[in-house]
Amino acid sequence: MNTFSFNADTYDYWLVFQAIQRFYPLGLAITTDNIGLYMDYPGIKALEKKVVAEFHGDKYDVWLQPTQAWQSALDAQFLCTTNGQAPGFSGYFELEKHHTEDRIRVKQLHFAVSTLGPFFTLFGQEIEGVPRRTVVKDRKGAPLYLAGGAQTGQAVVSPWGEYEPPFLQLEDLVRTQFPEFRFVPYAMYSQVIEGLHVRYRDDWVNTVYHGLFNEVFDFEAFTVVGDADYGQQEWSKVRKK
């Protein structure tokens, strides 16, 4: 079901849609019968070349280089989540981690920068849960099955609460590194584009986020907090005048 929409009288998100339209054959699903047709689409060929050029050679080190300074500025460990198939350079900074035998609590600050156009976004991710553990064993002590592992989480999509200072700091760092790039708000990147199929995931429902960045943001697993429209002023038509 398509949910892509915006107020065209006030905002101009066509750059986002056109980037996705350029690289993906909208309406053509990836199936056993037509995978060859999908891969023959000129946009997919261009996307594949772009991803290989950016993330599978020496240029990848150029992408990684600023994260060292960002890590120092945020005083938080950096972990890269770029998967080499999706069109986004991405990673997160571990703001907090508590791991005991009975409890896990993690706070992360994620960023994603697209190679398909001048787009980036940020979001916090907080996870609490019980570590997975063996609760049933056979007579020889071998585990039969695992229990536990239940988790709850929330995604912070704007400078909000404890995330506000590091969120704003990382946003400033990304903008300094990529001055022509614009922040894509959650209200936009969470929208589903009917007929969008990305090669790196099997799900038939794909959002703007999946098209531009990757699949790190789990839209089903997390409660969203913060201002979903944060960053929208950058897309205002008034801004261009």
PDB file of C-alpha atoms in Angstrom, residues 6-239:
ATOM      1  CA  PHE A   6       3.455  15.435   1.055  1.00  0.00           C
ATOM      2  CA  ASN A   7       1.972  18.911   0.936  1.00  0.00           C
ATOM      3  CA  ALA A   8       3.237  20.102  -2.443  1.00  0.00           C
ATOM      4  CA  ASP A   9       2.009  23.637  -1.768  1.00  0.00           C
ATOM      5  CA  THR A  10       4.450  23.986   1.104  1.00  0.00           C
ATOM      6  CA  TYR A  11       7.197  21.400   0.625  1.00  0.00           C
ATOM      7  CA  ASP A  12       9.237  19.995  -2.233  1.00  0.00           C
ATOM      8  CA  TYR A  13      10.256  16.373  -1.721  1.00  0.00           C
ATOM      9  CA  TRP A  14      10.360  15.527  -5.407  1.00  0.00           C
ATOM     10  CA  LEU A  15      14.150  15.267  -5.230  1.00  0.00           C
ATOM     11  CA  VAL A  16      13.698  12.296  -2.892  1.00  0.00           C
ATOM     12  CA  PHE A  17      11.124  10.590  -5.079  1.00  0.00           C
ATOM     13  CA  GLN A  18      13.071  11.247  -8.280  1.00  0.00           C
ATOM     14  CA  ALA A  19      16.222   9.681  -6.814  1.00  0.00           C
ATOM     15  CA  ILE A  20      14.308   6.508  -5.999  1.00  0.00           C
ATOM     16  CA  GLN A  21      12.537   6.557  -9.356  1.00  0.00           C
ATOM     17  CA  ARG A  22      15.866   6.907 -11.149  1.00  0.00           C
ATOM     18  CA  PHE A  23      17.538   3.911  -9.526  1.00  0.00           C
ATOM     19  CA  TYR A  24      14.665   1.470  -8.937  1.00  0.00           C
ATOM     20  CA  PRO A  25      12.182  -0.042 -11.434  1.00  0.00           C
ATOM     21  CA  LEU A  26       9.058   0.901  -9.488  1.00  0.00           C
ATOM     22  CA  GLY A  27       6.356  -1.703  -9.913  1.00  0.00           C
ATOM     23  CA  LEU A  28       8.718  -4.487 -10.944  1.00  0.00           C
ATOM     24  CA  ALA A  29       9.001  -7.039  -8.153  1.00  0.00           C
ATOM     25  CA  ILE A  30      12.018  -9.258  -7.608  1.00  0.00           C
ATOM     26  CA  THR A  31      10.840 -12.809  -8.319  1.00  0.00           C
ATOM     27  CA  THR A  32      12.450 -15.971  -9.605  1.00  0.00           C
ATOM     28  CA  ASP A  33      10.866 -15.400 -12.989  1.00  0.00           C
ATOM     29  CA  ASN A  34      11.937 -11.804 -13.536  1.00  0.00           C
ATOM     30  CA  ILE A  35      15.120 -11.302 -11.525  1.00  0.00           C
ATOM     31  CA  GLY A  36      16.996 -10.975 -14.814  1.00  0.00           C
ATOM     32  CA  LEU A  37      14.620  -8.266 -15.992  1.00  0.00           C
ATOM     33  CA  TYR A  38      14.947  -6.431 -12.666  1.00  0.00           C
ATOM     34  CA  MET A  39      18.738  -6.530 -12.826  1.00  0.00           C
ATOM     35  CA  ASP A  40      18.672  -5.305 -16.437  1.00  0.00           C
ATOM     36  CA  TYR A  41      17.001  -2.029 -15.452  1.00  0.00           C
ATOM     37  CA  PRO A  42      19.512   0.779 -16.198  1.00  0.00           C
ATOM     38  CA  GLY A  43      18.962   2.328 -12.769  1.00  0.00           C
ATOM     39  CA  ILE A  44      19.742  -0.937 -10.984  1.00  0.00           C
ATOM     40  CA  LYS A  45      22.895  -1.334 -13.055  1.00  0.00           C
ATOM     41  CA  ALA A  46      23.919   2.212 -12.129  1.00  0.00           C
ATOM     42  CA  LEU A  47      23.122   1.568  -8.463  1.00  0.00           C
ATOM     43  CA  GLU A  48      25.204  -1.627  -8.423  1.00  0.00           C
ATOM     44  CA  LYS A  49      28.178   0.179  -9.957  1.00  0.00           C
ATOM     45  CA  LYS A  50      27.804   3.038  -7.492  1.00  0.00           C
ATOM     46  CA  VAL A  51      27.695   0.775  -4.431  1.00  0.00           C
ATOM     47  CA  VAL A  52      30.739  -1.192  -5.606  1.00  0.00           C
ATOM     48  CA  ALA A  53      32.676   1.989  -6.372  1.00  0.00           C
ATOM     49  CA  GLU A  54      31.837   3.635  -3.046  1.00  0.00           C
ATOM     50  CA  PHE A  55      32.026   0.705  -0.627  1.00  0.00           C
ATOM     51  CA  HIS A  56      34.124  -2.071  -2.164  1.00  0.00           C
ATOM     52  CA  GLY A  57      37.378  -0.307  -2.893  1.00  0.00           C
ATOM     53  CA  ASP A  58      39.757   2.338  -1.642  1.00  0.00           C
ATOM     54  CA  LYS A  59      37.029   4.974  -1.641  1.00  0.00           C
ATOM     55  CA  TYR A  60      35.420   3.246   1.336  1.00  0.00           C
ATOM     56  CA  ASP A  61      38.315   4.476   3.478  1.00  0.00           C
ATOM     57  CA  VAL A  62      37.379   8.022   2.479  1.00  0.00           C
ATOM     58  CA  TRP A  63      33.882   7.445   3.838  1.00  0.00           C
ATOM     59  CA  LEU A  64      35.284   6.057   7.081  1.00  0.00           C
ATOM     60  CA  GLN A  65      37.825   8.802   7.652  1.00  0.00           C
ATOM     61  CA  PRO A  66      35.580  11.444   9.303  1.00  0.00           C
ATOM     62  CA  THR A  67      34.112   8.909  11.724  1.00  0.00           C
ATOM     63  CA  GLN A  68      37.362   8.920  13.679  1.00  0.00           C
ATOM     64  CA  ALA A  69      36.931  12.604  14.502  1.00  0.00           C
ATOM     65  CA  TRP A  70      33.220  12.100  15.164  1.00  0.00           C
ATOM     66  CA  GLN A  71      34.036   9.297  17.578  1.00  0.00           C
ATOM     67  CA  SER A  72      36.385  11.565  19.508  1.00  0.00           C
ATOM     68  CA  ALA A  73      33.926  14.465  19.512  1.00  0.00           C
ATOM     69  CA  LEU A  74      31.094  12.310  20.845  1.00  0.00           C
ATOM     70  CA  ASP A  75      33.379  10.310  23.144  1.00  0.00           C
ATOM     71  CA  ALA A  76      31.593   7.150  22.013  1.00  0.00           C
ATOM     72  CA  GLN A  77      32.653   4.015  20.193  1.00  0.00           C
ATOM     73  CA  PHE A  78      31.784   3.904  16.490  1.00  0.00           C
ATOM     74  CA  LEU A  79      30.457   0.798  14.761  1.00  0.00           C
ATOM     75  CA  CYS A  80      29.875   0.739  11.021  1.00  0.00           C
ATOM     76  CA  THR A  81      26.630  -0.743   9.668  1.00  0.00           C
ATOM     77  CA  THR A  82      27.324  -0.251   5.944  1.00  0.00           C
ATOM     78  CA  ASN A  83      26.522  -3.624   4.400  1.00  0.00           C
ATOM     79  CA  GLY A  84      28.032  -3.245   0.940  1.00  0.00           C
ATOM     80  CA  GLN A  85      24.748  -3.826  -0.909  1.00  0.00           C
ATOM     81  CA  ALA A  86      22.539  -0.976   0.272  1.00  0.00           C
ATOM     82  CA  PRO A  87      23.161   2.562  -1.052  1.00  0.00           C
ATOM     83  CA  GLY A  88      23.830   4.182   2.310  1.00  0.00           C
ATOM     84  CA  PHE A  89      26.992   4.740   4.312  1.00  0.00           C
ATOM     85  CA  SER A  90      25.915   4.219   7.898  1.00  0.00           C
ATOM     86  CA  GLY A  91      26.932   3.462  11.436  1.00  0.00           C
ATOM     87  CA  TYR A  92      26.193   4.248  15.047  1.00  0.00           C
ATOM     88  CA  PHE A  93      27.855   5.566  18.154  1.00  0.00           C
ATOM     89  CA  GLU A  94      27.377   3.583  21.328  1.00  0.00           C
ATOM     90  CA  LEU A  95      26.321   6.150  23.909  1.00  0.00           C
ATOM     91  CA  GLU A  96      25.622   3.687  26.684  1.00  0.00           C
ATOM     92  CA  LYS A  97      25.773  -0.055  27.253  1.00  0.00           C
ATOM     93  CA  HIS A  98      24.916  -2.050  30.351  1.00  0.00           C
ATOM     94  CA  HIS A  99      25.045  -5.807  30.069  1.00  0.00           C
ATOM     95  CA  THR A 100      24.501  -8.053  33.079  1.00  0.00           C
ATOM     96  CA  GLU A 101      23.408 -11.655  33.393  1.00  0.00           C
ATOM     97  CA  ASP A 102      19.782 -10.589  33.689  1.00  0.00           C
ATOM     98  CA  ARG A 103      19.525  -7.361  31.746  1.00  0.00           C
ATOM     99  CA  ILE A 104      20.725  -5.531  28.648  1.00  0.00           C
ATOM    100  CA  ARG A 105      20.375  -1.801  28.112  1.00  0.00           C
ATOM    101  CA  VAL A 106      21.861  -0.128  25.055  1.00  0.00           C
ATOM    102  CA  LYS A 107      21.694   3.432  23.733  1.00  0.00           C
ATOM    103  CA  GLN A 108      22.888   4.118  20.213  1.00  0.00           C
ATOM    104  CA  LEU A 109      22.946   7.124  17.909  1.00  0.00           C
ATOM    105  CA  HIS A 110      22.667   6.147  14.238  1.00  0.00           C
ATOM    106  CA  PHE A 111      23.356   8.068  11.064  1.00  0.00           C
ATOM    107  CA  ALA A 112      22.920   7.221   7.387  1.00  0.00           C
ATOM    108  CA  VAL A 113      24.214   9.106   4.349  1.00  0.00           C
ATOM    109  CA  SER A 114      22.869   8.217   0.905  1.00  0.00           C
ATOM    110  CA  THR A 115      24.918   7.784  -2.248  1.00  0.00           C
ATOM    111  CA  LEU A 116      21.813   8.276  -4.411  1.00  0.00           C
ATOM    112  CA  GLY A 117      21.479  11.974  -3.695  1.00  0.00           C
ATOM    113  CA  PRO A 118      22.152  14.694  -1.098  1.00  0.00           C
ATOM    114  CA  PHE A 119      20.301  12.966   1.737  1.00  0.00           C
ATOM    115  CA  PHE A 120      21.137  11.999   5.303  1.00  0.00           C
ATOM    116  CA  THR A 121      19.291  11.223   8.494  1.00  0.00           C
ATOM    117  CA  LEU A 122      19.900  10.464  12.167  1.00  0.00           C
ATOM    118  CA  PHE A 123      18.030   8.563  14.841  1.00  0.00           C
ATOM    119  CA  GLY A 124      18.642   7.287  18.338  1.00  0.00           C
ATOM    120  CA  GLN A 125      17.915   3.718  19.287  1.00  0.00           C
ATOM    121  CA  GLU A 126      17.357   2.463  22.800  1.00  0.00           C
ATOM    122  CA  ILE A 127      17.002  -1.231  23.542  1.00  0.00           C
ATOM    123  CA  GLU A 128      16.232  -2.970  26.814  1.00  0.00           C
ATOM    124  CA  GLY A 129      15.848  -6.679  27.201  1.00  0.00           C
ATOM    125  CA  VAL A 130      16.774  -9.977  28.742  1.00  0.00           C
ATOM    126  CA  PRO A 131      19.826 -11.790  27.354  1.00  0.00           C
ATOM    127  CA  ARG A 132      19.115 -15.015  25.535  1.00  0.00           C
ATOM    128  CA  ARG A 133      19.927 -17.941  27.753  1.00  0.00           C
ATOM    129  CA  THR A 134      19.630 -21.732  27.865  1.00  0.00           C
ATOM    130  CA  VAL A 135      16.870 -22.869  30.199  1.00  0.00           C
ATOM    131  CA  VAL A 136      16.368 -26.511  29.199  1.00  0.00           C
ATOM    132  CA  LYS A 137      19.108 -29.119  28.758  1.00  0.00           C
ATOM    133  CA  ASP A 138      19.185 -32.817  28.019  1.00  0.00           C
ATOM    134  CA  ARG A 139      20.643 -35.393  30.395  1.00  0.00           C
ATOM    135  CA  LYS A 140      24.129 -34.810  29.035  1.00  0.00           C
ATOM    136  CA  GLY A 141      23.878 -31.116  29.661  1.00  0.00           C
ATOM    137  CA  ALA A 142      23.406 -30.118  26.041  1.00  0.00           C
ATOM    138  CA  PRO A 143      20.912 -27.301  25.444  1.00  0.00           C
ATOM    139  CA  LEU A 144      17.569 -28.279  23.945  1.00  0.00           C
ATOM    140  CA  TYR A 145      16.199 -24.793  23.371  1.00  0.00           C
ATOM    141  CA  LEU A 146      16.706 -21.175  24.319  1.00  0.00           C
ATOM    142  CA  ALA A 147      14.383 -18.875  26.198  1.00  0.00           C
ATOM    143  CA  GLY A 148      14.562 -15.221  27.049  1.00  0.00           C
ATOM    144  CA  GLY A 149      15.804 -12.627  24.647  1.00  0.00           C
ATOM    145  CA  ALA A 150      12.679 -10.490  24.937  1.00  0.00           C
ATOM    146  CA  GLN A 151      13.399  -6.893  24.024  1.00  0.00           C
ATOM    147  CA  THR A 152      11.628  -3.582  23.985  1.00  0.00           C
ATOM    148  CA  GLY A 153      12.941  -0.537  22.236  1.00  0.00           C
ATOM    149  CA  GLN A 154      12.339   2.934  20.978  1.00  0.00           C
ATOM    150  CA  ALA A 155      13.651   5.015  18.124  1.00  0.00           C
ATOM    151  CA  VAL A 156      14.365   8.682  18.779  1.00  0.00           C
ATOM    152  CA  VAL A 157      13.832  10.575  15.522  1.00  0.00           C
ATOM    153  CA  SER A 158      14.751  14.096  16.625  1.00  0.00           C
ATOM    154  CA  PRO A 159      16.793  15.870  19.336  1.00  0.00           C
ATOM    155  CA  TRP A 160      14.761  14.629  22.288  1.00  0.00           C
ATOM    156  CA  GLY A 161      15.440  14.020  25.976  1.00  0.00           C
ATOM    157  CA  GLU A 162      18.864  12.587  26.750  1.00  0.00           C
ATOM    158  CA  TYR A 163      19.570  12.284  23.043  1.00  0.00           C
ATOM    159  CA  GLU A 164      19.316  15.994  22.332  1.00  0.00           C
ATOM    160  CA  PRO A 165      22.969  17.037  22.920  1.00  0.00           C
ATOM    161  CA  PRO A 166      24.644  14.159  21.020  1.00  0.00           C
ATOM    162  CA  PHE A 167      21.975  14.238  18.298  1.00  0.00           C
ATOM    163  CA  LEU A 168      22.587  17.931  17.600  1.00  0.00           C
ATOM    164  CA  GLN A 169      26.333  17.453  17.818  1.00  0.00           C
ATOM    165  CA  LEU A 170      26.381  14.584  15.330  1.00  0.00           C
ATOM    166  CA  GLU A 171      24.005  16.431  13.024  1.00  0.00           C
ATOM    167  CA  ASP A 172      26.402  19.375  12.968  1.00  0.00           C
ATOM    168  CA  LEU A 173      29.350  17.061  12.265  1.00  0.00           C
ATOM    169  CA  VAL A 174      27.563  15.386   9.365  1.00  0.00           C
ATOM    170  CA  ARG A 175      26.479  18.730   7.912  1.00  0.00           C
ATOM    171  CA  THR A 176      30.044  20.016   8.102  1.00  0.00           C
ATOM    172  CA  GLN A 177      31.310  16.962   6.232  1.00  0.00           C
ATOM    173  CA  PHE A 178      28.461  16.993   3.697  1.00  0.00           C
ATOM    174  CA  PRO A 179      27.415  20.661   3.427  1.00  0.00           C
ATOM    175  CA  GLU A 180      25.083  20.173   0.448  1.00  0.00           C
ATOM    176  CA  PHE A 181      23.142  17.317   2.035  1.00  0.00           C
ATOM    177  CA  ARG A 182      19.720  17.692   3.612  1.00  0.00           C
ATOM    178  CA  PHE A 183      18.189  15.953   6.610  1.00  0.00           C
ATOM    179  CA  VAL A 184      15.356  13.600   5.648  1.00  0.00           C
ATOM    180  CA  PRO A 185      12.684  13.611   8.404  1.00  0.00           C
ATOM    181  CA  TYR A 186      11.111  10.460   9.789  1.00  0.00           C
ATOM    182  CA  ALA A 187       7.742  11.658   8.477  1.00  0.00           C
ATOM    183  CA  MET A 188       9.175  11.318   4.968  1.00  0.00           C
ATOM    184  CA  TYR A 189      11.522   8.332   5.158  1.00  0.00           C
ATOM    185  CA  SER A 190       8.943   6.148   6.929  1.00  0.00           C
ATOM    186  CA  GLN A 191       6.566   6.391   3.976  1.00  0.00           C
ATOM    187  CA  VAL A 192       5.985   3.327   1.829  1.00  0.00           C
ATOM    188  CA  ILE A 193       6.375   3.588  -1.932  1.00  0.00           C
ATOM    189  CA  GLU A 194       4.216   0.981  -3.605  1.00  0.00           C
ATOM    190  CA  GLY A 195       6.179  -1.027  -6.133  1.00  0.00           C
ATOM    191  CA  LEU A 196       9.571  -0.247  -4.586  1.00  0.00           C
ATOM    192  CA  HIS A 197      11.654  -3.395  -4.254  1.00  0.00           C
ATOM    193  CA  VAL A 198      15.264  -3.324  -3.088  1.00  0.00           C
ATOM    194  CA  ARG A 199      17.614  -6.172  -3.796  1.00  0.00           C
ATOM    195  CA  TYR A 200      19.171  -6.330  -0.344  1.00  0.00           C
ATOM    196  CA  ARG A 201      15.978  -7.290   1.520  1.00  0.00           C
ATOM    197  CA  ASP A 202      13.198  -9.799   0.888  1.00  0.00           C
ATOM    198  CA  ASP A 203      10.308  -7.788   2.296  1.00  0.00           C
ATOM    199  CA  TRP A 204       7.751  -6.642  -0.264  1.00  0.00           C
ATOM    200  CA  VAL A 205       6.953  -3.486   1.700  1.00  0.00           C
ATOM    201  CA  ASN A 206       9.713  -0.916   1.375  1.00  0.00           C
ATOM    202  CA  THR A 207       9.963   2.649   2.591  1.00  0.00           C
ATOM    203  CA  VAL A 208      11.815   5.721   1.412  1.00  0.00           C
ATOM    204  CA  TYR A 209      14.432   4.855   4.048  1.00  0.00           C
ATOM    205  CA  HIS A 210      15.047   1.465   2.458  1.00  0.00           C
ATOM    206  CA  GLY A 211      15.395   3.026  -0.968  1.00  0.00           C
ATOM    207  CA  LEU A 212      17.843   5.739   0.075  1.00  0.00           C
ATOM    208  CA  PHE A 213      19.822   4.203   2.905  1.00  0.00           C
ATOM    209  CA  ASN A 214      19.616   0.624   4.222  1.00  0.00           C
ATOM    210  CA  GLU A 215      17.490  -1.596   6.474  1.00  0.00           C
ATOM    211  CA  VAL A 216      18.969  -0.672   9.862  1.00  0.00           C
ATOM    212  CA  PHE A 217      15.840   1.163  11.023  1.00  0.00           C
ATOM    213  CA  ASP A 218      13.342  -1.481  12.157  1.00  0.00           C
ATOM    214  CA  PHE A 219       9.941   0.095  11.603  1.00  0.00           C
ATOM    215  CA  GLU A 220       8.070  -2.777  13.238  1.00  0.00           C
ATOM    216  CA  ALA A 221      10.168  -3.316  16.341  1.00  0.00           C
ATOM    217  CA  PHE A 222      10.442   0.146  17.842  1.00  0.00           C
ATOM    218  CA  THR A 223       8.191   2.752  19.354  1.00  0.00           C
ATOM    219  CA  VAL A 224       8.945   6.116  17.779  1.00  0.00           C
ATOM    220  CA  VAL A 225       9.477   9.160  19.994  1.00  0.00           C
ATOM    221  CA  GLY A 226      10.409  12.727  19.145  1.00  0.00           C
ATOM    222  CA  ASP A 227       9.296  15.105  16.422  1.00  0.00           C
ATOM    223  CA  ALA A 228       8.561  13.118  13.251  1.00  0.00           C
ATOM    224  CA  ASP A 229       8.726  16.344  11.207  1.00  0.00           C
ATOM    225  CA  TYR A 230      12.143  17.384  12.485  1.00  0.00           C
ATOM    226  CA  GLY A 231      14.209  18.675   9.559  1.00  0.00           C
ATOM    227  CA  GLN A 232      11.205  19.418   7.385  1.00  0.00           C
ATOM    228  CA  GLN A 233      11.999  23.141   7.180  1.00  0.00           C
ATOM    229  CA  GLU A 234      14.877  22.280   4.836  1.00  0.00           C
ATOM    230  CA  TRP A 235      12.346  21.085   2.293  1.00  0.00           C
ATOM    231  CA  SER A 236      10.135  24.158   2.450  1.00  0.00           C
ATOM    232  CA  LYS A 237       9.491  25.912  -0.855  1.00  0.00           C
ATOM    233  CA  VAL A 238       9.910  29.230   0.953  1.00  0.00           C
ATOM    234  CA  ARG A 239      13.515  28.232   1.682  1.00  0.00           C
TER     235      ARG A 239
END
